[in-house]
Tab-separated table of C-alpha atoms and ligand atoms in Angstrom:
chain	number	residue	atom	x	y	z
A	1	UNK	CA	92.042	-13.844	-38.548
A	2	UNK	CA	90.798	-13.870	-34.594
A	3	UNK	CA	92.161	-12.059	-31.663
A	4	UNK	CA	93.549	-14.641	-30.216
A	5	UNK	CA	96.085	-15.524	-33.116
A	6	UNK	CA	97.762	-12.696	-32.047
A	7	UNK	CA	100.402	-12.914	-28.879
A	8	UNK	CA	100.414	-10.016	-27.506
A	9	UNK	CA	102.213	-10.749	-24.214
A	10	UNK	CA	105.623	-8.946	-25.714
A	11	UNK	CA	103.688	-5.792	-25.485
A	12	UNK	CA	104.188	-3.468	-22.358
A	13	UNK	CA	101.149	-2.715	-20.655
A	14	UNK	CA	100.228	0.813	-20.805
A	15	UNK	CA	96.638	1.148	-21.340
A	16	UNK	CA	93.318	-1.236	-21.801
A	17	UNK	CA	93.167	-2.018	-25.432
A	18	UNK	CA	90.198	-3.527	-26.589
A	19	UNK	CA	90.532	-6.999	-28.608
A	20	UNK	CA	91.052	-5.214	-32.053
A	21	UNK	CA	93.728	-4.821	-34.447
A	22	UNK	CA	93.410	-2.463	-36.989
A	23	UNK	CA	94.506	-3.259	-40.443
A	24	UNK	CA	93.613	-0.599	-42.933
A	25	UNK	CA	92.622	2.891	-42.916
A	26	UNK	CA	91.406	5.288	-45.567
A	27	UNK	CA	89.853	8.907	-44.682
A	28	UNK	CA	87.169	8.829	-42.332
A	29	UNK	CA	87.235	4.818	-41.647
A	30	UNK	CA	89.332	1.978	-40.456
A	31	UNK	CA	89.346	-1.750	-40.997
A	32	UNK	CA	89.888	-4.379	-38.262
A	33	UNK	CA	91.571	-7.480	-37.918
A	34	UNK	CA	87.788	-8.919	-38.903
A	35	UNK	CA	87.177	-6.719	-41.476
A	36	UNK	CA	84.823	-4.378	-39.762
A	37	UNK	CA	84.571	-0.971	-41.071
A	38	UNK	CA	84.376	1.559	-38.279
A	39	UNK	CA	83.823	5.690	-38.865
A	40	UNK	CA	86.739	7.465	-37.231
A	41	UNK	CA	85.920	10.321	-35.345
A	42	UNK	CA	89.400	9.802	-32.994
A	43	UNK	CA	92.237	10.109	-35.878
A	44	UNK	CA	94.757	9.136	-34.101
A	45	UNK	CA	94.022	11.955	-31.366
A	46	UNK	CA	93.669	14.924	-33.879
A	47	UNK	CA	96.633	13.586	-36.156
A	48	UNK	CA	95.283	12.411	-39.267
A	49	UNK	CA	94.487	15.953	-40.638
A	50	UNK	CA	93.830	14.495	-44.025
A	51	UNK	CA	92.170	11.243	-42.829
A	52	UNK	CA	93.881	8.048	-43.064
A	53	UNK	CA	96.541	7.088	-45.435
A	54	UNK	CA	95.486	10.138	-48.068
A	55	UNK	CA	97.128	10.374	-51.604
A	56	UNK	CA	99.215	13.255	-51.208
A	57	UNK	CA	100.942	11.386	-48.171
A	58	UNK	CA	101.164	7.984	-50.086
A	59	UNK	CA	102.489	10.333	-52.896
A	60	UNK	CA	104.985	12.383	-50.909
A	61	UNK	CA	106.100	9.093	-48.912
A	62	UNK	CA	106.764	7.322	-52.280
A	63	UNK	CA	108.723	9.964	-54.176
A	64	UNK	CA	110.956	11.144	-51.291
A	65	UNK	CA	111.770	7.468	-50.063
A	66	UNK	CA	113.761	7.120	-53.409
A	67	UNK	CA	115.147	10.457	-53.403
A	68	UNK	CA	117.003	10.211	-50.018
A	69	UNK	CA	115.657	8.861	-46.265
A	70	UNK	CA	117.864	10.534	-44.105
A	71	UNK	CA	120.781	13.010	-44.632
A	72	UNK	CA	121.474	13.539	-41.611
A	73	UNK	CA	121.329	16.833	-39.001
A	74	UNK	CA	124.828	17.891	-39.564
A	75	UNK	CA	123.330	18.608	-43.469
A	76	UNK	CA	120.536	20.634	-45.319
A	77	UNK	CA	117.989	18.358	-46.872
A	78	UNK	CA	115.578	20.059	-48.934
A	79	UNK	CA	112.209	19.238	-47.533
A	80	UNK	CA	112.831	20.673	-44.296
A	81	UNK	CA	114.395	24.163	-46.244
A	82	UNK	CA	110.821	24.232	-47.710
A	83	UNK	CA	108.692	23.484	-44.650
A	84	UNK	CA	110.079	25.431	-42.656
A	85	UNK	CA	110.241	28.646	-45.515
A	86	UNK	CA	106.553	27.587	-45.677
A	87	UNK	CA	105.639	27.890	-41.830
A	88	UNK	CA	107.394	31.251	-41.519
A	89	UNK	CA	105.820	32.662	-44.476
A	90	UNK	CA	102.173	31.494	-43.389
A	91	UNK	CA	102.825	32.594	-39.475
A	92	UNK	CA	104.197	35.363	-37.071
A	93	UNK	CA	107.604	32.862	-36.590
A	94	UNK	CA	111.199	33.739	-38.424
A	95	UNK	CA	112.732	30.296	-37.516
A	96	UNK	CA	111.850	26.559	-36.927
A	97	UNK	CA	113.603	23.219	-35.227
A	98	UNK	CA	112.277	20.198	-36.056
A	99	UNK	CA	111.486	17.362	-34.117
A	100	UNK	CA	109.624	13.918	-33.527
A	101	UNK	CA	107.083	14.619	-31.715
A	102	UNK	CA	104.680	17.154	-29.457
A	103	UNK	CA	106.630	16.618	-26.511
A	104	UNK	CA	110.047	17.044	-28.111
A	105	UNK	CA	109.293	20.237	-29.172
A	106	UNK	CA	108.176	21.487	-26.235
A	107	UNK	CA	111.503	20.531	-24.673
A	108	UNK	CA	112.589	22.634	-27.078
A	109	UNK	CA	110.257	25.266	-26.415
A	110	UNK	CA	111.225	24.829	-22.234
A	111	UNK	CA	115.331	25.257	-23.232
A	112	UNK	CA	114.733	27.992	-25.728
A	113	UNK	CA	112.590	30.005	-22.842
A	114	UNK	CA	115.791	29.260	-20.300
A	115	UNK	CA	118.218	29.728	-22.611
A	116	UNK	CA	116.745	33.396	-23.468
A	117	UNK	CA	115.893	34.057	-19.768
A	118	UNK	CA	120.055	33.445	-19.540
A	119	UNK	CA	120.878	36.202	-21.664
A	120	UNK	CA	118.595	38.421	-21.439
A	121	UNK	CA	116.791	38.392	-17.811
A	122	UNK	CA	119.922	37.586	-15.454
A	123	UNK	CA	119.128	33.403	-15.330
A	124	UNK	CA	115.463	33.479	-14.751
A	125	UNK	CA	113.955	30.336	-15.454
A	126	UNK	CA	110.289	29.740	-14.723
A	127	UNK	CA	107.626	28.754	-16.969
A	128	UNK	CA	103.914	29.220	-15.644
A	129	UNK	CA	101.818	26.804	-16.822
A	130	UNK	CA	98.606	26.281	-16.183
A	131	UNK	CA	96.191	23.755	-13.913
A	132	UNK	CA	94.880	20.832	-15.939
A	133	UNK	CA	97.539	21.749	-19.098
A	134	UNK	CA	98.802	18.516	-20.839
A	135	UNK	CA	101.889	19.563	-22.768
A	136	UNK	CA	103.608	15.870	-23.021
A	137	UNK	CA	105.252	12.548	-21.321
A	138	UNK	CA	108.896	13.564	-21.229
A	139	UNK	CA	110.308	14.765	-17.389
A	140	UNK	CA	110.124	18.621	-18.158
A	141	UNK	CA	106.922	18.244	-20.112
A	142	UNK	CA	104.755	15.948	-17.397
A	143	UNK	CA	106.373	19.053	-14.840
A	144	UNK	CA	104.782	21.670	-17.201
A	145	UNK	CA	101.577	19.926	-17.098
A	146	UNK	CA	98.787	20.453	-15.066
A	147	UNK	CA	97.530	16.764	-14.918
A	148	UNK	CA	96.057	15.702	-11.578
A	149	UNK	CA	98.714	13.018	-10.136
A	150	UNK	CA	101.256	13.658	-12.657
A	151	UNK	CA	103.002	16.005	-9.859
A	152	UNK	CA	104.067	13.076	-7.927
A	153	UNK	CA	103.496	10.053	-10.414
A	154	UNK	CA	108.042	10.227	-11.684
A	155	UNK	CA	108.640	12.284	-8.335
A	156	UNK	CA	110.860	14.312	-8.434
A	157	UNK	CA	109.881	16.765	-11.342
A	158	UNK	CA	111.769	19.047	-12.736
A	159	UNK	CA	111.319	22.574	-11.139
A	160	UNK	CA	110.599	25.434	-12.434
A	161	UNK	CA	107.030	25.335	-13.554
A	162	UNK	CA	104.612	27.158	-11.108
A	163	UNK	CA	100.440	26.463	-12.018
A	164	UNK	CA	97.919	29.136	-12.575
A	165	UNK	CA	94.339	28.796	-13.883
A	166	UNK	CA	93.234	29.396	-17.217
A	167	UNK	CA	91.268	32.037	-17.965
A	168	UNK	CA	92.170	33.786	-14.599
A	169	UNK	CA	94.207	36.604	-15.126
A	170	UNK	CA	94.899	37.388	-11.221
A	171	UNK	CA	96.082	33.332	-10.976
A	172	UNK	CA	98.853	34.497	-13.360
A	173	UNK	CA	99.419	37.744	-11.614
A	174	UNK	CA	100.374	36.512	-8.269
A	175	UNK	CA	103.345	33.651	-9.912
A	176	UNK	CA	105.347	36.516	-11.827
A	177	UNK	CA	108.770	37.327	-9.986
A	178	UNK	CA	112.424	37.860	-10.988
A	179	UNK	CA	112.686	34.065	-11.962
A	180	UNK	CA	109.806	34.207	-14.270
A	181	UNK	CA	111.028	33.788	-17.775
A	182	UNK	CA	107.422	33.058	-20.077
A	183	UNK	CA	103.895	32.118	-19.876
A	184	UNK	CA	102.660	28.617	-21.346
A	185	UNK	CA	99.872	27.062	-22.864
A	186	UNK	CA	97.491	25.505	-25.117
A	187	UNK	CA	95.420	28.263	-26.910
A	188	UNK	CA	92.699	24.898	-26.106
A	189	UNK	CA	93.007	23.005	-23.890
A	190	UNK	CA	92.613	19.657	-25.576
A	191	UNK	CA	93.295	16.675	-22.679
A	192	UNK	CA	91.512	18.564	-20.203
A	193	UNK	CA	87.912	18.673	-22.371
A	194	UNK	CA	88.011	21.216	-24.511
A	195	UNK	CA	88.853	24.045	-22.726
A	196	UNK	CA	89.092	26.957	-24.673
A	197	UNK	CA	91.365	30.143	-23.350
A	198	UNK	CA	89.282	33.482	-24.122
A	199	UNK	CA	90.515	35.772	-26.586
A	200	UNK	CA	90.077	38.360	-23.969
A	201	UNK	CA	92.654	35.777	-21.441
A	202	UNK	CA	95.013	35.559	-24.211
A	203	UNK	CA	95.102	38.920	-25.171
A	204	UNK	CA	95.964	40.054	-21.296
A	205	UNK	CA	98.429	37.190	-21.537
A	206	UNK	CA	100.092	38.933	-24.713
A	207	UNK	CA	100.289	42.985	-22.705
A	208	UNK	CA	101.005	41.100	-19.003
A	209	UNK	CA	104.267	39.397	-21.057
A	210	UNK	CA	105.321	42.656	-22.724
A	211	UNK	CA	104.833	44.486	-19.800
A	212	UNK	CA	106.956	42.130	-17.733
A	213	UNK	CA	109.094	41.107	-20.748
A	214	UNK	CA	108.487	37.937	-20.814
A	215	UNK	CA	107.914	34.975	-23.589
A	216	UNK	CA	104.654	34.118	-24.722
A	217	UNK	CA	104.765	30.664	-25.762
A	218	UNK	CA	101.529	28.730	-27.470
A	219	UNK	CA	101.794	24.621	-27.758
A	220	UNK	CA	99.613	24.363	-30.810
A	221	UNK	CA	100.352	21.041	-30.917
A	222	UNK	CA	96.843	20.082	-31.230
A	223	UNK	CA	95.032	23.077	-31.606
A	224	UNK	CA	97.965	24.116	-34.917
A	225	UNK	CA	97.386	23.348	-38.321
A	226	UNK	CA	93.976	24.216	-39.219
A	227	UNK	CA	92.212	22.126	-36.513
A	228	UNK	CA	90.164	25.374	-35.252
A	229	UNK	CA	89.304	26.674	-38.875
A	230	UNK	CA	92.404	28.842	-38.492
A	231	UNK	CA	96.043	27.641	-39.555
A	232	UNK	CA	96.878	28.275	-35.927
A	233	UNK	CA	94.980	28.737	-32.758
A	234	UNK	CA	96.787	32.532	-31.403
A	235	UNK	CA	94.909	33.903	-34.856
A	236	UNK	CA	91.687	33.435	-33.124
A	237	UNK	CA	92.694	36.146	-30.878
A	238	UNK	CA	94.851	38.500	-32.860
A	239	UNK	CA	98.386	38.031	-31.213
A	240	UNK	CA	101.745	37.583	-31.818
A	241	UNK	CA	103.101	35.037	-29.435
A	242	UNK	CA	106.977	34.701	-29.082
A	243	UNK	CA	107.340	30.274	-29.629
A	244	UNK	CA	105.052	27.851	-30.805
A	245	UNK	CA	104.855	24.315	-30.721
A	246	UNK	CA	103.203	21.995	-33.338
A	247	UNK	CA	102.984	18.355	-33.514
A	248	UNK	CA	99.796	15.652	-34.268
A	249	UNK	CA	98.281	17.146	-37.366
A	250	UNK	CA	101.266	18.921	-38.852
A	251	UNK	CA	102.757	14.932	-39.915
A	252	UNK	CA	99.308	14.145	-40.828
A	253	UNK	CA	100.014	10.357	-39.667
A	254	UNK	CA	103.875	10.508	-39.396
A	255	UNK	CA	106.125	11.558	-36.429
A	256	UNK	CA	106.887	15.339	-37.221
A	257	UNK	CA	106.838	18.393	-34.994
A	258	UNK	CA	108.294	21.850	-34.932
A	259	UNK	CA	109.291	24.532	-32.594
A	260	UNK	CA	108.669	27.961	-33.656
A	261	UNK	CA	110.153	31.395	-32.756
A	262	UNK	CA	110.529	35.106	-33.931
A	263	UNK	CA	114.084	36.205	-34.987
A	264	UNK	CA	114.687	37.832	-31.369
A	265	UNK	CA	114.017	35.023	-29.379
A	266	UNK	CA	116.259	32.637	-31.730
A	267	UNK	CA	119.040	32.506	-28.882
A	268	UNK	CA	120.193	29.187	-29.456
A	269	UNK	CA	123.810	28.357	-30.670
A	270	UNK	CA	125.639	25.393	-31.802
A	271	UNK	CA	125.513	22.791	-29.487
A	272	UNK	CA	122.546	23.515	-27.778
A	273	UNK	CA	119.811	22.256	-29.370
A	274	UNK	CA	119.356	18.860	-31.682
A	275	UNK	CA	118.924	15.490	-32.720
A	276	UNK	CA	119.315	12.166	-34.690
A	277	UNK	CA	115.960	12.429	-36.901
A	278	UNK	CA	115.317	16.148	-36.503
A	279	UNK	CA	114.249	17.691	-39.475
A	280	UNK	CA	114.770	13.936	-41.464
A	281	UNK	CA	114.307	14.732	-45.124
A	282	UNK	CA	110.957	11.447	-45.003
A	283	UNK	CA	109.015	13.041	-42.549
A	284	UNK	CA	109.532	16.812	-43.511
A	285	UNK	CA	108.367	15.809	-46.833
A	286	UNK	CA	105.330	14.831	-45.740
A	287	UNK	CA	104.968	17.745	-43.482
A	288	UNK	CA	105.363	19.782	-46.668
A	289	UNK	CA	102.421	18.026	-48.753
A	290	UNK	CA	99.877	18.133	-45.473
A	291	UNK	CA	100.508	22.079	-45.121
A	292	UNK	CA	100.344	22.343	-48.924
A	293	UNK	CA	96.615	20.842	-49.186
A	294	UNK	CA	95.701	23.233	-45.957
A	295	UNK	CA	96.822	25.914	-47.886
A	296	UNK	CA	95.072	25.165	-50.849
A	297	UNK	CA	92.715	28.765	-50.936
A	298	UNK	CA	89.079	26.529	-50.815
A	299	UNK	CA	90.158	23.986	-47.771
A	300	UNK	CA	90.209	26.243	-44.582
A	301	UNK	CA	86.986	27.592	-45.449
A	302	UNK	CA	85.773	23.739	-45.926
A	303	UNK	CA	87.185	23.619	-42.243
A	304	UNK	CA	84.866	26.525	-41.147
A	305	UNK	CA	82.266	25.626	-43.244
A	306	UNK	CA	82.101	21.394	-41.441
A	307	UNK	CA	82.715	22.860	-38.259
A	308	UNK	CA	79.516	25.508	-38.132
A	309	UNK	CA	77.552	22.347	-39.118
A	310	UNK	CA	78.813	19.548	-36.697
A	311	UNK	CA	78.255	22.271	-33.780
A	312	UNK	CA	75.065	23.226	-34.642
A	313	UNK	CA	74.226	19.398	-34.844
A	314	UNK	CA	75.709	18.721	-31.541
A	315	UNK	CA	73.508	21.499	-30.154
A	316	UNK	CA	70.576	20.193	-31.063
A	317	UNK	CA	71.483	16.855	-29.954
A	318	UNK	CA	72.392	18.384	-26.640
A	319	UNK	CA	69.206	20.595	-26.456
A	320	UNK	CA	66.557	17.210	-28.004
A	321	UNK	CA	68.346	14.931	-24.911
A	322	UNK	CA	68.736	18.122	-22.049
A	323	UNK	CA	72.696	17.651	-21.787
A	324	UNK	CA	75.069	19.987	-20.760
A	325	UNK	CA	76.159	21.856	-24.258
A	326	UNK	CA	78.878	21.822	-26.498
A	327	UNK	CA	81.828	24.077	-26.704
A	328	UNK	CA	85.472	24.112	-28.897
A	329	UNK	CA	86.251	25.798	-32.117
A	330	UNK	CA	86.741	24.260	-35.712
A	331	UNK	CA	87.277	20.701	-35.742
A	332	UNK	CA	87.805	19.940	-32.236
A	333	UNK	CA	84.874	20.046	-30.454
A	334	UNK	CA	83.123	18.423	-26.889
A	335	UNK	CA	79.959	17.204	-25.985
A	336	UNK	CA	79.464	17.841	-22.672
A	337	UNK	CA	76.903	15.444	-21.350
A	338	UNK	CA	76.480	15.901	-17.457
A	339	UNK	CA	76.586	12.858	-16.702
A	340	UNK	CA	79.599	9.824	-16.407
A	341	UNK	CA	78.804	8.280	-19.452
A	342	UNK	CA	81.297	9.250	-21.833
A	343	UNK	CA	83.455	5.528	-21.216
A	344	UNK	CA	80.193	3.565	-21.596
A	345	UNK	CA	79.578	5.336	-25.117
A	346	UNK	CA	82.675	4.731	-26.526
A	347	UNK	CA	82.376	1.256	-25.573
A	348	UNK	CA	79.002	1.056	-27.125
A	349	UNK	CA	79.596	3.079	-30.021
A	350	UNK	CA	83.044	0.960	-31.031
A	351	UNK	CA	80.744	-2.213	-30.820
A	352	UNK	CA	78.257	-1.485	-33.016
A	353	UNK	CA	77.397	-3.794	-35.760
A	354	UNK	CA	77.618	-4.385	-38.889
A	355	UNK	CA	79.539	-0.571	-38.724
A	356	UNK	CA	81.454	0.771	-35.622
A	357	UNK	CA	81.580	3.987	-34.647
A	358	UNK	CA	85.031	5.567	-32.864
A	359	UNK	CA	84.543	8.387	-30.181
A	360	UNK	CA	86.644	9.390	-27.596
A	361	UNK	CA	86.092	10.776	-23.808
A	362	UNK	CA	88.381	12.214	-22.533
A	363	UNK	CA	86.745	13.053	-19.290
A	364	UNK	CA	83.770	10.573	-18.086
A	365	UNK	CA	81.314	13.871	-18.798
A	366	UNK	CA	82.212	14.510	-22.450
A	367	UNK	CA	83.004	13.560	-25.623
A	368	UNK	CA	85.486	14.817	-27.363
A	369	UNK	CA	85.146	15.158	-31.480
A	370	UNK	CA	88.281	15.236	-33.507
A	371	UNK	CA	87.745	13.873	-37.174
A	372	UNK	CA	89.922	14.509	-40.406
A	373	UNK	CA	89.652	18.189	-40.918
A	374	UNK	CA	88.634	17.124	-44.867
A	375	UNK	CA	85.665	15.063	-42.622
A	376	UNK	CA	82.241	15.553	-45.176
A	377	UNK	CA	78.912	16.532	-43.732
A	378	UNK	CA	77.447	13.168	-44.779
A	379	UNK	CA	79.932	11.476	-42.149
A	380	UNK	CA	79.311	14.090	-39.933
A	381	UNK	CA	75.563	13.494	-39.798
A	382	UNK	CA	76.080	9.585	-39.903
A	383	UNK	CA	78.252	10.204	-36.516
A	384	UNK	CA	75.515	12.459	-34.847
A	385	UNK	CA	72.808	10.029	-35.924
A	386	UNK	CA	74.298	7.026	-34.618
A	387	UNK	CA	75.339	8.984	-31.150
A	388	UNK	CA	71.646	10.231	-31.139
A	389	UNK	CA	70.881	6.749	-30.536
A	390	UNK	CA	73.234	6.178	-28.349
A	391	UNK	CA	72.583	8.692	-25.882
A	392	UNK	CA	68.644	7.966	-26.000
A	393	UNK	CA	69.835	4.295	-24.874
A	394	UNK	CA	72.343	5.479	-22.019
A	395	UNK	CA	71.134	8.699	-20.563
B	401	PLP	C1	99.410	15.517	-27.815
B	401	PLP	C2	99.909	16.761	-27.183
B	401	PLP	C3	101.258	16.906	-26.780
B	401	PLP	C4	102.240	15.754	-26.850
B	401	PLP	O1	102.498	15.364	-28.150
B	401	PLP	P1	103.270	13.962	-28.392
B	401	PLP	O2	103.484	13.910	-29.868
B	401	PLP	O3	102.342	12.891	-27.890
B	401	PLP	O4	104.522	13.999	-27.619
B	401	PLP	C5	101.677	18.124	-26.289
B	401	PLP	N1	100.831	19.154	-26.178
B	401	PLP	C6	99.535	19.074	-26.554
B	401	PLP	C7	98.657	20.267	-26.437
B	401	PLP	C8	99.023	17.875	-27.059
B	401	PLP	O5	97.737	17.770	-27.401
């Protein structure tokens, strides 16, 4: 089939798609619309944990569909009983809402800070969030983040969320006063490049919050569910945060996220908090087979074990061409290449013939590296010889 059979005119324009429609997917590689193989290294933006389409999703998928789609919120279902007896048991959290998606939960997250900040700290309200933070496209969410231009882009945004800058403890010092109800953000900064928060940062985080009593809130939405070698990101630096948020990897492919929070902070009563597919028996099934594999005892070590290897290969690569390093931890990695040419390589790398390769830069300096977290070395050295040629030809 070509392109151009396709009418794509009833689509809303929200970003440059290249001419491609991608048909299959299985692990590490997709097919297009011409039957071109390409080597994922994009997943779906760190959601394909398992790769594309993998059995135990197929499986999951076909069993539950004939069991029961949707019981609706206003019942217990049994998948989301077990997922959510699973989290707890495998984190610091007592209780978890599900939801669709990243941003969704960390709605919840926002309303679960307020509504705790209500009771408990006479109606203070304010979140500090950090510069360059991306924590989702709903109102409250684009307000939380630090995105340059989001700030005006849906003027006006919801108040409330006052910007410090990561890894600067003083930044976070000056925004505390009586309205300040928690501290937010991504234990990595994944939108922004990469950015990793030190342990040392979000250990102060951790005693500034106690000392103030505040929340400590973590959107682990990409960094959650054994993307840095660790189920979650706040284990990297040994604390107990008050609410997480989870999304992209924790569906594996499928719209599922979850809110997080330890038995004191669970303020919210009937009414408050909810929604049509939250917690749908389909999804949370799914959710349920992804975090069973990741728990298997052999597969975060695999994690560890890929991850050591892919950044000692982008090291080299960075040290044989004199770029600018490589930073992240486990699975989600950057390339940082000091120069703009991260758009031109993607470009390149996509086109490729007979095999494509799929990168992403998320920044025009890097490249960001996000592959199934079950990725195998072999890909993983196919990938870094492939970009090896690529950045000979463009830098
Ligand atoms: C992707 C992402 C979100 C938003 O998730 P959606 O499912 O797209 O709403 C929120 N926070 C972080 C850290 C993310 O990476």
């Amino acid at each position: 089939m070509k392109f151009e059979q396709y009418s794509t005119d009833a689509l809303m324009i929200l970003t440059k798609r290249p001419p491609l429609v991608f048909t299959e997917g299985a692990g590490m590689w997709v097919t297009d619309h011409t039957g071109k193989r390409y080597l994922d290294f994009v997943q779906g933006w760190a959601v394909n944990c398992l790769g594309h389409s993998p059995q135990c999703i197929q499986d999951a998928l076909g069993v539950q569909v004939k069991k029961i789609i949707n019981s609706s919120p206003a019942f217990f279902n049994a998948p989301s009983i077990e997922l959510a007896a699973l989290l707890t048991q495998n984190s610091c959290f007592d209780r978890v809402f599900f939801a669709n998606s990243g941003a969704e939960a960390n709605e919840g997250a926002i309303k679960l800070a307020r509504k705790w900040g209500k009771k408990n700290k006479g109606g203070a309200y304010e979140i500090i969030t950090f510069n360059d933070s991306f924590h989702g496209r709903t109102l409250a969410t684009m307000s939380a983040s630090g995105k340059p231009g989001w700030d005006t882009l849906f003027a006006p945004q919801v108040p409330g969320f006052p910007k410090a800058q990561l890894n600067e403890l003083a930044s976070v010092e000056k925004l505390i006063t009586s309205n300040t109800v928690a501290i937010m953000l991504e234990p990595i900064q994944g939108e922004a490049g990469v950015v990793p928060a030190s342990k040392e940062f979000m250990q102060q985080l951790r005693s500034l919050t106690q000392q103030h009593g505040l929340l400590l809130i973590v959107d682990e939405v990409q960094t959650g569910m054994g993307r840095t070698g660790e189920l979650f990101g706040y284990q990297l630096s040994q604390i107990t945060p008050d609410i997480m948020t989870l999304g992209k990897g924790i569906g594996g492919g499928v719209p599922l996220a979850a809110l997080l929070c330890r038995e004191e902070i669970a303020c919210f009563e009937p009414g408050d908090q909810g929604g049509t597919y939250n917690g749908n028996p389909l999804m949370t099934a799914v959710g349920l087979a992804v975090l069973k594999s990741l728990l298997q005892p052999a597969f975060l070590p695999s994690v560890k074990e890929k991850s050591e290897h892919l950044r000692a290969r982008l090291r080299q690569l960075s040290a044989q061409h004199g770029l600018a390093g490589e930073r992240g931890e486990g699975l989600l990695r950057a390339l940082q290449l000091g120069k703009d040419i991260g758009p031109q390589i993607v470009e390149a790398a996509r086109d490729l013939n007979p095999v494509g390769l799929l990168l992403n830069s998320p920044r025009p300096d890097l490249l960001r590296f996000m592959p199934a977290l079950n990725v195998t070395i072999e890909e993983i050295d196919q990938m870094m010889s492939t970009l090896s040629d690529l950045i000979t030809q463009f830098n």
